[in-house]
Every structure is written in structure tokens, then in C-alpha cells.
JSON list of C-alpha atoms in Angstrom, two decimals:
[
{"chain": "A", "resi": 1, "resn": "UNK", "atom": "CA", "xyz": [12.17, -39.88, -47.38]},
{"chain": "A", "resi": 2, "resn": "UNK", "atom": "CA", "xyz": [9.48, -38.15, -49.39]},
{"chain": "A", "resi": 3, "resn": "UNK", "atom": "CA", "xyz": [12.03, -35.76, -50.88]},
{"chain": "A", "resi": 4, "resn": "UNK", "atom": "CA", "xyz": [14.45, -38.55, -51.88]},
{"chain": "A", "resi": 5, "resn": "UNK", "atom": "CA", "xyz": [11.67, -40.54, -53.53]},
{"chain": "A", "resi": 6, "resn": "UNK", "atom": "CA", "xyz": [10.69, -37.51, -55.56]},
{"chain": "A", "resi": 7, "resn": "UNK", "atom": "CA", "xyz": [14.28, -37.03, -56.71]},
{"chain": "A", "resi": 8, "resn": "UNK", "atom": "CA", "xyz": [14.60, -40.69, -57.68]},
{"chain": "A", "resi": 9, "resn": "UNK", "atom": "CA", "xyz": [11.39, -40.53, -59.68]},
{"chain": "A", "resi": 10, "resn": "UNK", "atom": "CA", "xyz": [12.60, -37.42, -61.44]},
{"chain": "A", "resi": 11, "resn": "UNK", "atom": "CA", "xyz": [15.93, -39.08, -62.16]},
{"chain": "A", "resi": 12, "resn": "UNK", "atom": "CA", "xyz": [14.30, -42.14, -63.76]},
{"chain": "A", "resi": 13, "resn": "UNK", "atom": "CA", "xyz": [14.90, -42.06, -67.55]},
{"chain": "A", "resi": 14, "resn": "UNK", "atom": "CA", "xyz": [11.87, -41.13, -69.55]},
{"chain": "A", "resi": 15, "resn": "UNK", "atom": "CA", "xyz": [10.77, -42.77, -72.76]},
{"chain": "A", "resi": 16, "resn": "UNK", "atom": "CA", "xyz": [13.20, -40.51, -74.58]},
{"chain": "A", "resi": 17, "resn": "UNK", "atom": "CA", "xyz": [16.01, -41.20, -72.09]},
{"chain": "A", "resi": 18, "resn": "UNK", "atom": "CA", "xyz": [16.28, -37.52, -71.13]},
{"chain": "A", "resi": 19, "resn": "UNK", "atom": "CA", "xyz": [15.59, -35.66, -67.85]},
{"chain": "A", "resi": 20, "resn": "UNK", "atom": "CA", "xyz": [13.87, -32.40, -68.48]},
{"chain": "A", "resi": 21, "resn": "UNK", "atom": "CA", "xyz": [14.78, -29.28, -66.51]},
{"chain": "A", "resi": 22, "resn": "UNK", "atom": "CA", "xyz": [11.18, -28.81, -65.37]},
{"chain": "A", "resi": 23, "resn": "UNK", "atom": "CA", "xyz": [11.10, -32.30, -63.87]},
{"chain": "A", "resi": 24, "resn": "UNK", "atom": "CA", "xyz": [14.26, -31.63, -61.85]},
{"chain": "A", "resi": 25, "resn": "UNK", "atom": "CA", "xyz": [12.88, -28.28, -60.66]},
{"chain": "A", "resi": 26, "resn": "UNK", "atom": "CA", "xyz": [9.59, -29.88, -59.59]},
{"chain": "A", "resi": 27, "resn": "UNK", "atom": "CA", "xyz": [11.42, -32.64, -57.75]},
{"chain": "A", "resi": 28, "resn": "UNK", "atom": "CA", "xyz": [13.55, -30.10, -55.94]},
{"chain": "A", "resi": 29, "resn": "UNK", "atom": "CA", "xyz": [10.45, -28.19, -54.83]},
{"chain": "A", "resi": 30, "resn": "UNK", "atom": "CA", "xyz": [8.88, -31.37, -53.51]},
{"chain": "A", "resi": 31, "resn": "UNK", "atom": "CA", "xyz": [12.05, -32.24, -51.64]},
{"chain": "A", "resi": 32, "resn": "UNK", "atom": "CA", "xyz": [12.21, -28.83, -49.96]},
{"chain": "A", "resi": 33, "resn": "UNK", "atom": "CA", "xyz": [8.52, -28.88, -48.99]},
{"chain": "A", "resi": 34, "resn": "UNK", "atom": "CA", "xyz": [8.84, -32.41, -47.65]},
{"chain": "A", "resi": 35, "resn": "UNK", "atom": "CA", "xyz": [11.84, -31.41, -45.55]},
{"chain": "A", "resi": 36, "resn": "UNK", "atom": "CA", "xyz": [10.00, -28.41, -44.10]},
{"chain": "A", "resi": 37, "resn": "UNK", "atom": "CA", "xyz": [6.95, -30.52, -43.25]},
{"chain": "A", "resi": 38, "resn": "UNK", "atom": "CA", "xyz": [9.18, -33.08, -41.55]},
{"chain": "A", "resi": 39, "resn": "UNK", "atom": "CA", "xyz": [10.81, -30.39, -39.40]},
{"chain": "A", "resi": 40, "resn": "UNK", "atom": "CA", "xyz": [7.44, -28.90, -38.48]},
{"chain": "A", "resi": 41, "resn": "UNK", "atom": "CA", "xyz": [6.15, -32.30, -37.33]},
{"chain": "A", "resi": 42, "resn": "UNK", "atom": "CA", "xyz": [9.26, -32.90, -35.22]},
{"chain": "A", "resi": 43, "resn": "UNK", "atom": "CA", "xyz": [9.02, -29.41, -33.65]},
{"chain": "A", "resi": 44, "resn": "UNK", "atom": "CA", "xyz": [5.32, -29.86, -32.86]},
{"chain": "A", "resi": 45, "resn": "UNK", "atom": "CA", "xyz": [5.94, -33.24, -31.29]},
{"chain": "A", "resi": 46, "resn": "UNK", "atom": "CA", "xyz": [8.77, -31.82, -29.17]},
{"chain": "A", "resi": 47, "resn": "UNK", "atom": "CA", "xyz": [6.59, -28.94, -27.93]},
{"chain": "A", "resi": 48, "resn": "UNK", "atom": "CA", "xyz": [3.71, -31.23, -27.01]},
{"chain": "A", "resi": 49, "resn": "UNK", "atom": "CA", "xyz": [5.92, -33.64, -25.08]},
{"chain": "A", "resi": 50, "resn": "UNK", "atom": "CA", "xyz": [7.47, -30.72, -23.16]},
{"chain": "A", "resi": 51, "resn": "UNK", "atom": "CA", "xyz": [4.17, -29.78, -21.56]},
{"chain": "A", "resi": 52, "resn": "UNK", "atom": "CA", "xyz": [2.53, -33.20, -21.42]},
{"chain": "A", "resi": 53, "resn": "UNK", "atom": "CA", "xyz": [0.41, -35.21, -23.76]},
{"chain": "A", "resi": 54, "resn": "UNK", "atom": "CA", "xyz": [-0.56, -33.82, -27.14]},
{"chain": "A", "resi": 55, "resn": "UNK", "atom": "CA", "xyz": [-3.86, -31.93, -26.96]},
{"chain": "A", "resi": 56, "resn": "UNK", "atom": "CA", "xyz": [-6.02, -29.99, -29.40]},
{"chain": "A", "resi": 57, "resn": "UNK", "atom": "CA", "xyz": [-5.15, -26.30, -29.58]},
{"chain": "A", "resi": 58, "resn": "UNK", "atom": "CA", "xyz": [-8.29, -25.13, -27.76]},
{"chain": "A", "resi": 59, "resn": "UNK", "atom": "CA", "xyz": [-7.61, -27.49, -24.83]},
{"chain": "A", "resi": 60, "resn": "UNK", "atom": "CA", "xyz": [-4.01, -26.41, -24.20]},
{"chain": "A", "resi": 61, "resn": "UNK", "atom": "CA", "xyz": [-3.44, -24.39, -21.01]},
{"chain": "A", "resi": 62, "resn": "UNK", "atom": "CA", "xyz": [-1.52, -21.36, -22.30]},
{"chain": "A", "resi": 63, "resn": "UNK", "atom": "CA", "xyz": [-0.27, -20.33, -18.84]},
{"chain": "A", "resi": 64, "resn": "UNK", "atom": "CA", "xyz": [0.96, -23.83, -18.02]},
{"chain": "A", "resi": 65, "resn": "UNK", "atom": "CA", "xyz": [2.64, -24.06, -21.41]},
{"chain": "A", "resi": 66, "resn": "UNK", "atom": "CA", "xyz": [4.40, -20.71, -20.96]},
{"chain": "A", "resi": 67, "resn": "UNK", "atom": "CA", "xyz": [5.54, -21.73, -17.48]},
{"chain": "A", "resi": 68, "resn": "UNK", "atom": "CA", "xyz": [6.95, -24.99, -18.83]},
{"chain": "A", "resi": 69, "resn": "UNK", "atom": "CA", "xyz": [8.99, -23.07, -21.41]},
{"chain": "A", "resi": 70, "resn": "UNK", "atom": "CA", "xyz": [10.02, -20.51, -18.74]},
{"chain": "A", "resi": 71, "resn": "UNK", "atom": "CA", "xyz": [8.64, -17.61, -20.75]},
{"chain": "A", "resi": 72, "resn": "UNK", "atom": "CA", "xyz": [8.48, -14.15, -19.06]},
{"chain": "A", "resi": 73, "resn": "UNK", "atom": "CA", "xyz": [5.13, -12.91, -17.82]},
{"chain": "A", "resi": 74, "resn": "UNK", "atom": "CA", "xyz": [3.62, -9.99, -19.71]},
{"chain": "A", "resi": 75, "resn": "UNK", "atom": "CA", "xyz": [2.91, -7.29, -18.72]},
{"chain": "A", "resi": 76, "resn": "UNK", "atom": "CA", "xyz": [5.69, -7.27, -16.15]},
{"chain": "A", "resi": 77, "resn": "UNK", "atom": "CA", "xyz": [6.29, -4.02, -14.27]},
{"chain": "A", "resi": 78, "resn": "UNK", "atom": "CA", "xyz": [9.84, -4.88, -13.28]},
{"chain": "A", "resi": 79, "resn": "UNK", "atom": "CA", "xyz": [11.06, -5.03, -16.90]},
{"chain": "A", "resi": 80, "resn": "UNK", "atom": "CA", "xyz": [10.38, -1.29, -17.31]},
{"chain": "A", "resi": 81, "resn": "UNK", "atom": "CA", "xyz": [12.89, 1.33, -16.27]},
{"chain": "A", "resi": 82, "resn": "UNK", "atom": "CA", "xyz": [11.61, 3.46, -13.37]},
{"chain": "A", "resi": 83, "resn": "UNK", "atom": "CA", "xyz": [10.70, 6.93, -14.64]},
{"chain": "A", "resi": 84, "resn": "UNK", "atom": "CA", "xyz": [9.45, 10.09, -12.99]},
{"chain": "A", "resi": 85, "resn": "UNK", "atom": "CA", "xyz": [6.49, 10.43, -15.36]},
{"chain": "A", "resi": 86, "resn": "UNK", "atom": "CA", "xyz": [4.66, 7.18, -14.64]},
{"chain": "A", "resi": 87, "resn": "UNK", "atom": "CA", "xyz": [5.71, 7.32, -10.98]},
{"chain": "A", "resi": 88, "resn": "UNK", "atom": "CA", "xyz": [3.98, 10.67, -10.47]},
{"chain": "A", "resi": 89, "resn": "UNK", "atom": "CA", "xyz": [0.92, 9.45, -12.34]},
{"chain": "A", "resi": 90, "resn": "UNK", "atom": "CA", "xyz": [0.71, 6.32, -10.19]},
{"chain": "A", "resi": 91, "resn": "UNK", "atom": "CA", "xyz": [1.04, 8.18, -6.89]},
{"chain": "A", "resi": 92, "resn": "UNK", "atom": "CA", "xyz": [-1.50, 10.80, -7.99]},
{"chain": "A", "resi": 93, "resn": "UNK", "atom": "CA", "xyz": [-4.11, 8.06, -8.28]},
{"chain": "A", "resi": 94, "resn": "UNK", "atom": "CA", "xyz": [-3.05, 6.34, -5.05]},
{"chain": "A", "resi": 95, "resn": "UNK", "atom": "CA", "xyz": [-3.13, 9.55, -3.01]},
{"chain": "A", "resi": 96, "resn": "UNK", "atom": "CA", "xyz": [-6.47, 10.53, -4.55]},
{"chain": "A", "resi": 97, "resn": "UNK", "atom": "CA", "xyz": [-8.04, 7.24, -3.52]},
{"chain": "A", "resi": 98, "resn": "UNK", "atom": "CA", "xyz": [-6.50, 7.44, -0.05]},
{"chain": "A", "resi": 99, "resn": "UNK", "atom": "CA", "xyz": [-7.75, 10.98, 0.56]},
{"chain": "A", "resi": 100, "resn": "UNK", "atom": "CA", "xyz": [-11.20, 10.20, -0.84]},
{"chain": "A", "resi": 101, "resn": "UNK", "atom": "CA", "xyz": [-11.69, 7.17, 1.39]},
{"chain": "A", "resi": 102, "resn": "UNK", "atom": "CA", "xyz": [-10.34, 9.10, 4.37]},
{"chain": "A", "resi": 103, "resn": "UNK", "atom": "CA", "xyz": [-12.74, 11.98, 3.80]},
{"chain": "A", "resi": 104, "resn": "UNK", "atom": "CA", "xyz": [-15.75, 9.65, 3.58]},
{"chain": "A", "resi": 105, "resn": "UNK", "atom": "CA", "xyz": [-14.63, 7.82, 6.72]},
{"chain": "A", "resi": 106, "resn": "UNK", "atom": "CA", "xyz": [-14.29, 11.14, 8.58]},
{"chain": "A", "resi": 107, "resn": "UNK", "atom": "CA", "xyz": [-17.82, 12.17, 7.64]},
{"chain": "A", "resi": 108, "resn": "UNK", "atom": "CA", "xyz": [-19.38, 8.96, 8.94]},
{"chain": "A", "resi": 109, "resn": "UNK", "atom": "CA", "xyz": [-17.05, 8.42, 11.92]},
{"chain": "A", "resi": 110, "resn": "UNK", "atom": "CA", "xyz": [-18.88, 8.35, 15.30]},
{"chain": "A", "resi": 111, "resn": "UNK", "atom": "CA", "xyz": [-16.90, 11.19, 16.91]},
{"chain": "A", "resi": 112, "resn": "UNK", "atom": "CA", "xyz": [-16.67, 14.98, 16.71]},
{"chain": "A", "resi": 113, "resn": "UNK", "atom": "CA", "xyz": [-13.72, 17.07, 15.55]},
{"chain": "A", "resi": 114, "resn": "UNK", "atom": "CA", "xyz": [-13.21, 18.40, 19.08]},
{"chain": "A", "resi": 115, "resn": "UNK", "atom": "CA", "xyz": [-12.93, 14.86, 20.45]},
{"chain": "A", "resi": 116, "resn": "UNK", "atom": "CA", "xyz": [-10.51, 13.91, 17.68]},
{"chain": "A", "resi": 117, "resn": "UNK", "atom": "CA", "xyz": [-8.35, 16.98, 18.34]},
{"chain": "A", "resi": 118, "resn": "UNK", "atom": "CA", "xyz": [-8.26, 16.26, 22.07]},
{"chain": "A", "resi": 119, "resn": "UNK", "atom": "CA", "xyz": [-7.28, 12.65, 21.44]},
{"chain": "A", "resi": 120, "resn": "UNK", "atom": "CA", "xyz": [-4.50, 13.59, 19.02]},
{"chain": "A", "resi": 121, "resn": "UNK", "atom": "CA", "xyz": [-3.15, 16.16, 21.49]},
{"chain": "A", "resi": 122, "resn": "UNK", "atom": "CA", "xyz": [-2.75, 13.43, 24.11]},
{"chain": "A", "resi": 123, "resn": "UNK", "atom": "CA", "xyz": [-0.59, 11.23, 21.85]},
{"chain": "A", "resi": 124, "resn": "UNK", "atom": "CA", "xyz": [3.25, 11.13, 22.03]},
{"chain": "A", "resi": 125, "resn": "UNK", "atom": "CA", "xyz": [5.16, 13.36, 19.61]},
{"chain": "A", "resi": 126, "resn": "UNK", "atom": "CA", "xyz": [6.46, 10.51, 17.44]},
{"chain": "A", "resi": 127, "resn": "UNK", "atom": "CA", "xyz": [2.94, 9.10, 16.98]},
{"chain": "A", "resi": 128, "resn": "UNK", "atom": "CA", "xyz": [1.57, 12.51, 16.05]},
{"chain": "A", "resi": 129, "resn": "UNK", "atom": "CA", "xyz": [4.50, 13.05, 13.66]},
{"chain": "A", "resi": 130, "resn": "UNK", "atom": "CA", "xyz": [3.82, 9.78, 11.82]},
{"chain": "A", "resi": 131, "resn": "UNK", "atom": "CA", "xyz": [0.06, 10.37, 11.76]},
{"chain": "A", "resi": 132, "resn": "UNK", "atom": "CA", "xyz": [0.44, 13.91, 10.46]},
{"chain": "A", "resi": 133, "resn": "UNK", "atom": "CA", "xyz": [2.90, 12.76, 7.79]},
{"chain": "A", "resi": 134, "resn": "UNK", "atom": "CA", "xyz": [0.39, 10.15, 6.59]},
{"chain": "A", "resi": 135, "resn": "UNK", "atom": "CA", "xyz": [-2.08, 12.99, 6.01]},
{"chain": "A", "resi": 136, "resn": "UNK", "atom": "CA", "xyz": [0.14, 15.95, 5.12]},
{"chain": "A", "resi": 137, "resn": "UNK", "atom": "CA", "xyz": [2.34, 14.37, 2.45]},
{"chain": "A", "resi": 138, "resn": "UNK", "atom": "CA", "xyz": [-0.48, 12.79, 0.37]},
{"chain": "A", "resi": 139, "resn": "UNK", "atom": "CA", "xyz": [-2.58, 15.97, 0.68]},
{"chain": "A", "resi": 140, "resn": "UNK", "atom": "CA", "xyz": [0.28, 18.25, -0.35]},
{"chain": "A", "resi": 141, "resn": "UNK", "atom": "CA", "xyz": [1.36, 16.01, -3.22]},
{"chain": "A", "resi": 142, "resn": "UNK", "atom": "CA", "xyz": [-2.15, 15.53, -4.61]},
{"chain": "A", "resi": 143, "resn": "UNK", "atom": "CA", "xyz": [-2.86, 19.26, -4.37]},
{"chain": "A", "resi": 144, "resn": "UNK", "atom": "CA", "xyz": [0.31, 20.39, -6.15]},
{"chain": "A", "resi": 145, "resn": "UNK", "atom": "CA", "xyz": [0.18, 17.68, -8.78]},
{"chain": "A", "resi": 146, "resn": "UNK", "atom": "CA", "xyz": [-3.51, 18.45, -9.31]},
{"chain": "A", "resi": 147, "resn": "UNK", "atom": "CA", "xyz": [-2.61, 22.08, -10.05]},
{"chain": "A", "resi": 148, "resn": "UNK", "atom": "CA", "xyz": [0.02, 20.80, -12.47]},
{"chain": "A", "resi": 149, "resn": "UNK", "atom": "CA", "xyz": [-2.63, 18.81, -14.31]},
{"chain": "A", "resi": 150, "resn": "UNK", "atom": "CA", "xyz": [-5.01, 21.78, -14.33]},
{"chain": "A", "resi": 151, "resn": "UNK", "atom": "CA", "xyz": [-2.39, 23.78, -16.22]},
{"chain": "A", "resi": 152, "resn": "UNK", "atom": "CA", "xyz": [-2.32, 21.01, -18.82]},
{"chain": "A", "resi": 153, "resn": "UNK", "atom": "CA", "xyz": [-6.10, 20.64, -19.00]},
{"chain": "A", "resi": 154, "resn": "UNK", "atom": "CA", "xyz": [-6.61, 24.33, -19.69]},
{"chain": "A", "resi": 155, "resn": "UNK", "atom": "CA", "xyz": [-5.53, 26.02, -22.89]},
{"chain": "A", "resi": 156, "resn": "UNK", "atom": "CA", "xyz": [-2.04, 26.55, -21.49]},
{"chain": "A", "resi": 157, "resn": "UNK", "atom": "CA", "xyz": [0.86, 24.76, -23.20]},
{"chain": "A", "resi": 158, "resn": "UNK", "atom": "CA", "xyz": [3.16, 25.34, -20.25]},
{"chain": "A", "resi": 159, "resn": "UNK", "atom": "CA", "xyz": [5.04, 22.26, -19.14]},
{"chain": "A", "resi": 160, "resn": "UNK", "atom": "CA", "xyz": [3.84, 19.92, -21.89]},
{"chain": "A", "resi": 161, "resn": "UNK", "atom": "CA", "xyz": [7.28, 19.41, -23.42]},
{"chain": "A", "resi": 162, "resn": "UNK", "atom": "CA", "xyz": [9.49, 16.55, -22.24]},
{"chain": "A", "resi": 163, "resn": "UNK", "atom": "CA", "xyz": [11.76, 18.89, -20.29]},
{"chain": "A", "resi": 164, "resn": "UNK", "atom": "CA", "xyz": [8.72, 20.75, -18.94]},
{"chain": "A", "resi": 165, "resn": "UNK", "atom": "CA", "xyz": [7.11, 17.53, -17.70]},
{"chain": "A", "resi": 166, "resn": "UNK", "atom": "CA", "xyz": [10.24, 16.63, -15.76]},
{"chain": "A", "resi": 167, "resn": "UNK", "atom": "CA", "xyz": [10.87, 20.15, -14.40]},
{"chain": "A", "resi": 168, "resn": "UNK", "atom": "CA", "xyz": [7.28, 20.54, -13.16]},
{"chain": "A", "resi": 169, "resn": "UNK", "atom": "CA", "xyz": [7.41, 17.01, -11.75]},
{"chain": "A", "resi": 170, "resn": "UNK", "atom": "CA", "xyz": [10.50, 17.76, -9.68]},
{"chain": "A", "resi": 171, "resn": "UNK", "atom": "CA", "xyz": [8.90, 21.05, -8.60]},
{"chain": "A", "resi": 172, "resn": "UNK", "atom": "CA", "xyz": [5.85, 19.14, -7.33]},
{"chain": "A", "resi": 173, "resn": "UNK", "atom": "CA", "xyz": [8.06, 16.79, -5.32]},
{"chain": "A", "resi": 174, "resn": "UNK", "atom": "CA", "xyz": [10.03, 19.69, -3.82]},
{"chain": "A", "resi": 175, "resn": "UNK", "atom": "CA", "xyz": [6.87, 21.59, -2.88]},
{"chain": "A", "resi": 176, "resn": "UNK", "atom": "CA", "xyz": [5.41, 18.42, -1.36]},
{"chain": "A", "resi": 177, "resn": "UNK", "atom": "CA", "xyz": [8.44, 17.90, 0.87]},
{"chain": "A", "resi": 178, "resn": "UNK", "atom": "CA", "xyz": [8.60, 21.54, 2.00]},
{"chain": "A", "resi": 179, "resn": "UNK", "atom": "CA", "xyz": [4.88, 22.01, 2.70]},
{"chain": "A", "resi": 180, "resn": "UNK", "atom": "CA", "xyz": [4.33, 18.48, 4.01]},
{"chain": "A", "resi": 181, "resn": "UNK", "atom": "CA", "xyz": [7.19, 18.49, 6.48]},
{"chain": "A", "resi": 182, "resn": "UNK", "atom": "CA", "xyz": [6.40, 22.09, 7.42]},
{"chain": "A", "resi": 183, "resn": "UNK", "atom": "CA", "xyz": [2.91, 21.04, 8.41]},
{"chain": "A", "resi": 184, "resn": "UNK", "atom": "CA", "xyz": [4.24, 18.01, 10.29]},
{"chain": "A", "resi": 185, "resn": "UNK", "atom": "CA", "xyz": [6.48, 20.06, 12.58]},
{"chain": "A", "resi": 186, "resn": "UNK", "atom": "CA", "xyz": [4.08, 22.99, 13.00]},
{"chain": "A", "resi": 187, "resn": "UNK", "atom": "CA", "xyz": [1.93, 23.11, 16.11]},
{"chain": "A", "resi": 188, "resn": "UNK", "atom": "CA", "xyz": [-1.44, 24.78, 15.64]},
{"chain": "A", "resi": 189, "resn": "UNK", "atom": "CA", "xyz": [-2.88, 26.50, 18.71]},
{"chain": "A", "resi": 190, "resn": "UNK", "atom": "CA", "xyz": [-6.59, 27.28, 18.66]},
{"chain": "A", "resi": 191, "resn": "UNK", "atom": "CA", "xyz": [-8.38, 29.74, 20.86]},
{"chain": "A", "resi": 192, "resn": "UNK", "atom": "CA", "xyz": [-11.40, 28.70, 22.90]},
{"chain": "A", "resi": 193, "resn": "UNK", "atom": "CA", "xyz": [-13.71, 30.36, 20.37]},
{"chain": "A", "resi": 194, "resn": "UNK", "atom": "CA", "xyz": [-12.09, 28.46, 17.48]},
{"chain": "A", "resi": 195, "resn": "UNK", "atom": "CA", "xyz": [-12.32, 25.19, 19.38]},
{"chain": "A", "resi": 196, "resn": "UNK", "atom": "CA", "xyz": [-16.01, 25.84, 19.96]},
{"chain": "A", "resi": 197, "resn": "UNK", "atom": "CA", "xyz": [-16.50, 26.16, 16.20]},
{"chain": "A", "resi": 198, "resn": "UNK", "atom": "CA", "xyz": [-15.05, 22.72, 15.45]},
{"chain": "A", "resi": 199, "resn": "UNK", "atom": "CA", "xyz": [-18.24, 20.76, 16.28]},
{"chain": "A", "resi": 200, "resn": "UNK", "atom": "CA", "xyz": [-20.29, 23.18, 14.19]},
{"chain": "A", "resi": 201, "resn": "UNK", "atom": "CA", "xyz": [-17.97, 22.78, 11.21]},
{"chain": "A", "resi": 202, "resn": "UNK", "atom": "CA", "xyz": [-18.02, 19.01, 11.61]},
{"chain": "A", "resi": 203, "resn": "UNK", "atom": "CA", "xyz": [-21.81, 18.88, 11.72]},
{"chain": "A", "resi": 204, "resn": "UNK", "atom": "CA", "xyz": [-22.04, 21.20, 8.71]},
{"chain": "A", "resi": 205, "resn": "UNK", "atom": "CA", "xyz": [-19.74, 18.95, 6.67]},
{"chain": "A", "resi": 206, "resn": "UNK", "atom": "CA", "xyz": [-21.70, 15.88, 7.71]},
{"chain": "A", "resi": 207, "resn": "UNK", "atom": "CA", "xyz": [-24.99, 17.49, 6.65]},
{"chain": "A", "resi": 208, "resn": "UNK", "atom": "CA", "xyz": [-23.50, 18.44, 3.28]},
{"chain": "A", "resi": 209, "resn": "UNK", "atom": "CA", "xyz": [-22.24, 14.90, 2.79]},
{"chain": "A", "resi": 210, "resn": "UNK", "atom": "CA", "xyz": [-25.59, 13.38, 3.76]},
{"chain": "A", "resi": 211, "resn": "UNK", "atom": "CA", "xyz": [-27.56, 15.72, 1.52]},
{"chain": "A", "resi": 212, "resn": "UNK", "atom": "CA", "xyz": [-25.32, 14.99, -1.45]},
{"chain": "A", "resi": 213, "resn": "UNK", "atom": "CA", "xyz": [-25.62, 11.26, -0.79]},
{"chain": "A", "resi": 214, "resn": "UNK", "atom": "CA", "xyz": [-29.41, 11.61, -0.67]},
{"chain": "A", "resi": 215, "resn": "UNK", "atom": "CA", "xyz": [-29.40, 13.43, -4.02]},
{"chain": "A", "resi": 216, "resn": "UNK", "atom": "CA", "xyz": [-27.28, 10.72, -5.62]},
{"chain": "A", "resi": 217, "resn": "UNK", "atom": "CA", "xyz": [-29.52, 7.95, -4.28]},
{"chain": "A", "resi": 218, "resn": "UNK", "atom": "CA", "xyz": [-32.68, 9.74, -5.38]},
{"chain": "A", "resi": 219, "resn": "UNK", "atom": "CA", "xyz": [-31.28, 10.30, -8.87]},
{"chain": "A", "resi": 220, "resn": "UNK", "atom": "CA", "xyz": [-30.14, 6.72, -9.41]},
{"chain": "A", "resi": 221, "resn": "UNK", "atom": "CA", "xyz": [-32.88, 4.97, -7.41]},
{"chain": "A", "resi": 222, "resn": "UNK", "atom": "CA", "xyz": [-36.04, 7.12, -7.76]},
{"chain": "A", "resi": 223, "resn": "UNK", "atom": "CA", "xyz": [-38.32, 4.45, -6.28]},
{"chain": "A", "resi": 224, "resn": "UNK", "atom": "CA", "xyz": [-36.36, 4.32, -3.02]},
{"chain": "A", "resi": 225, "resn": "UNK", "atom": "CA", "xyz": [-37.39, 6.70, -0.25]},
{"chain": "A", "resi": 226, "resn": "UNK", "atom": "CA", "xyz": [-34.32, 8.11, 1.52]},
{"chain": "A", "resi": 227, "resn": "UNK", "atom": "CA", "xyz": [-34.71, 9.72, 4.93]},
{"chain": "A", "resi": 228, "resn": "UNK", "atom": "CA", "xyz": [-31.85, 10.68, 7.22]},
{"chain": "A", "resi": 229, "resn": "UNK", "atom": "CA", "xyz": [-32.39, 11.55, 10.85]}
]
């Protein structure tokens, strides 16, 4: 309506009875702007009714609004194509966390290595196979992939090309399978002297862990007195 009114006003004869070109151009501009404003109002009203009552911008729930319009969630892992590069990076972090937590738990666990070895020896083969795989595969993968990253972190340029990243990645997976499954099916027999050393090794590792923990606590909390028995 605003655009038509502007055109009618521009079309009204002037005192000289002539319509100037500038008046027509100005009227056309007003008509276009009025039409755009009208469309913007209609679009805004439609959007607000789709999610509920009209609210100020700062009070609109963005997640609820996106859900109402069925917009995809971002970031969304399933929209990305699975690739070897980010898969290896992800599992390197997962295995590192798993091995770190397992090592800390072993240091503070209330049993000796000899008792743990005797208990594992009494388990059925399938249970030992699954338990050893849960330890062997993450340890082998994290070790080989860690060496791969050490090559990159040093001055060496080996394996930093796109083809090199993929070739070394597949090499890590192959080495993990060979070494991991080799450890899983290998039976280690210890002599009586070696078995007698297990408690000593366990106690030594525990003392190292405790002393390092005491150093960390003393460094970060100097006012706290730490004493381990």
C-alpha cells in the first residue's frame, strides 16, 4: 500500500502539468523499499508464530527455535566422513587415558603382583584372553603410535606428507594387531626366582609413585605436611 501511494503521488500532475523523471525514480525507490519492508514483517511474524509467541531477541531460546525448524545440530560427528587420521588421533587419546588410569589403579590397589599373577593363572582361558586383549591392544597401539608422533615432533620430516600419514597409520595398526595378538596367545612362564622378585618390583613401583605424589603435593601445596607410612 505504501508503494502504491507513493506512485500515485508521483503521478499527480504538478503545477506545470509534467511528471519529472526524478519524481518517478524516487517513487519507484519508495515502492521497492516498502515492498521489502512488508516482506520482512511477514517473514518475522511467520518465524515467531512457528516457535510460539513473539519475544524479544535476547529472550528467545535458540535451541528450542532450531528444534522447531528441524535444523541440524552442529557440531555433529556423524556428518563427517570417517577417516584414518582423526580415528587414530582419537584412539591415541582414549588409550592414553585408559593406560594412565590403569597404572594409577595398579599402584594403589590392595594386592601384590604375585597375588594378581596367581589369580589370573586360575582363570579360564577365554577370560584370560579377553583380559589380556584389553591390556595388550591399547598398550601396543599407544606405544607404536607414540613412536610415530615422536618422529614428527623431532626434526624429522618423515611421514608428514598426506601419503606418509596414511602409510604410517596403517603400519601402526598392523604392528598393533601382530604384537597385541602375539602377546595374547603367548604364555609366560616364570622361574621361582623371578616370581620372588615380583613383590619387590611392585613395592619399588609403589614407592616411586608415592614419592612422586609427595613431591607434587609439596610443590603445589607447600603449607600441607605430607607423610606416607
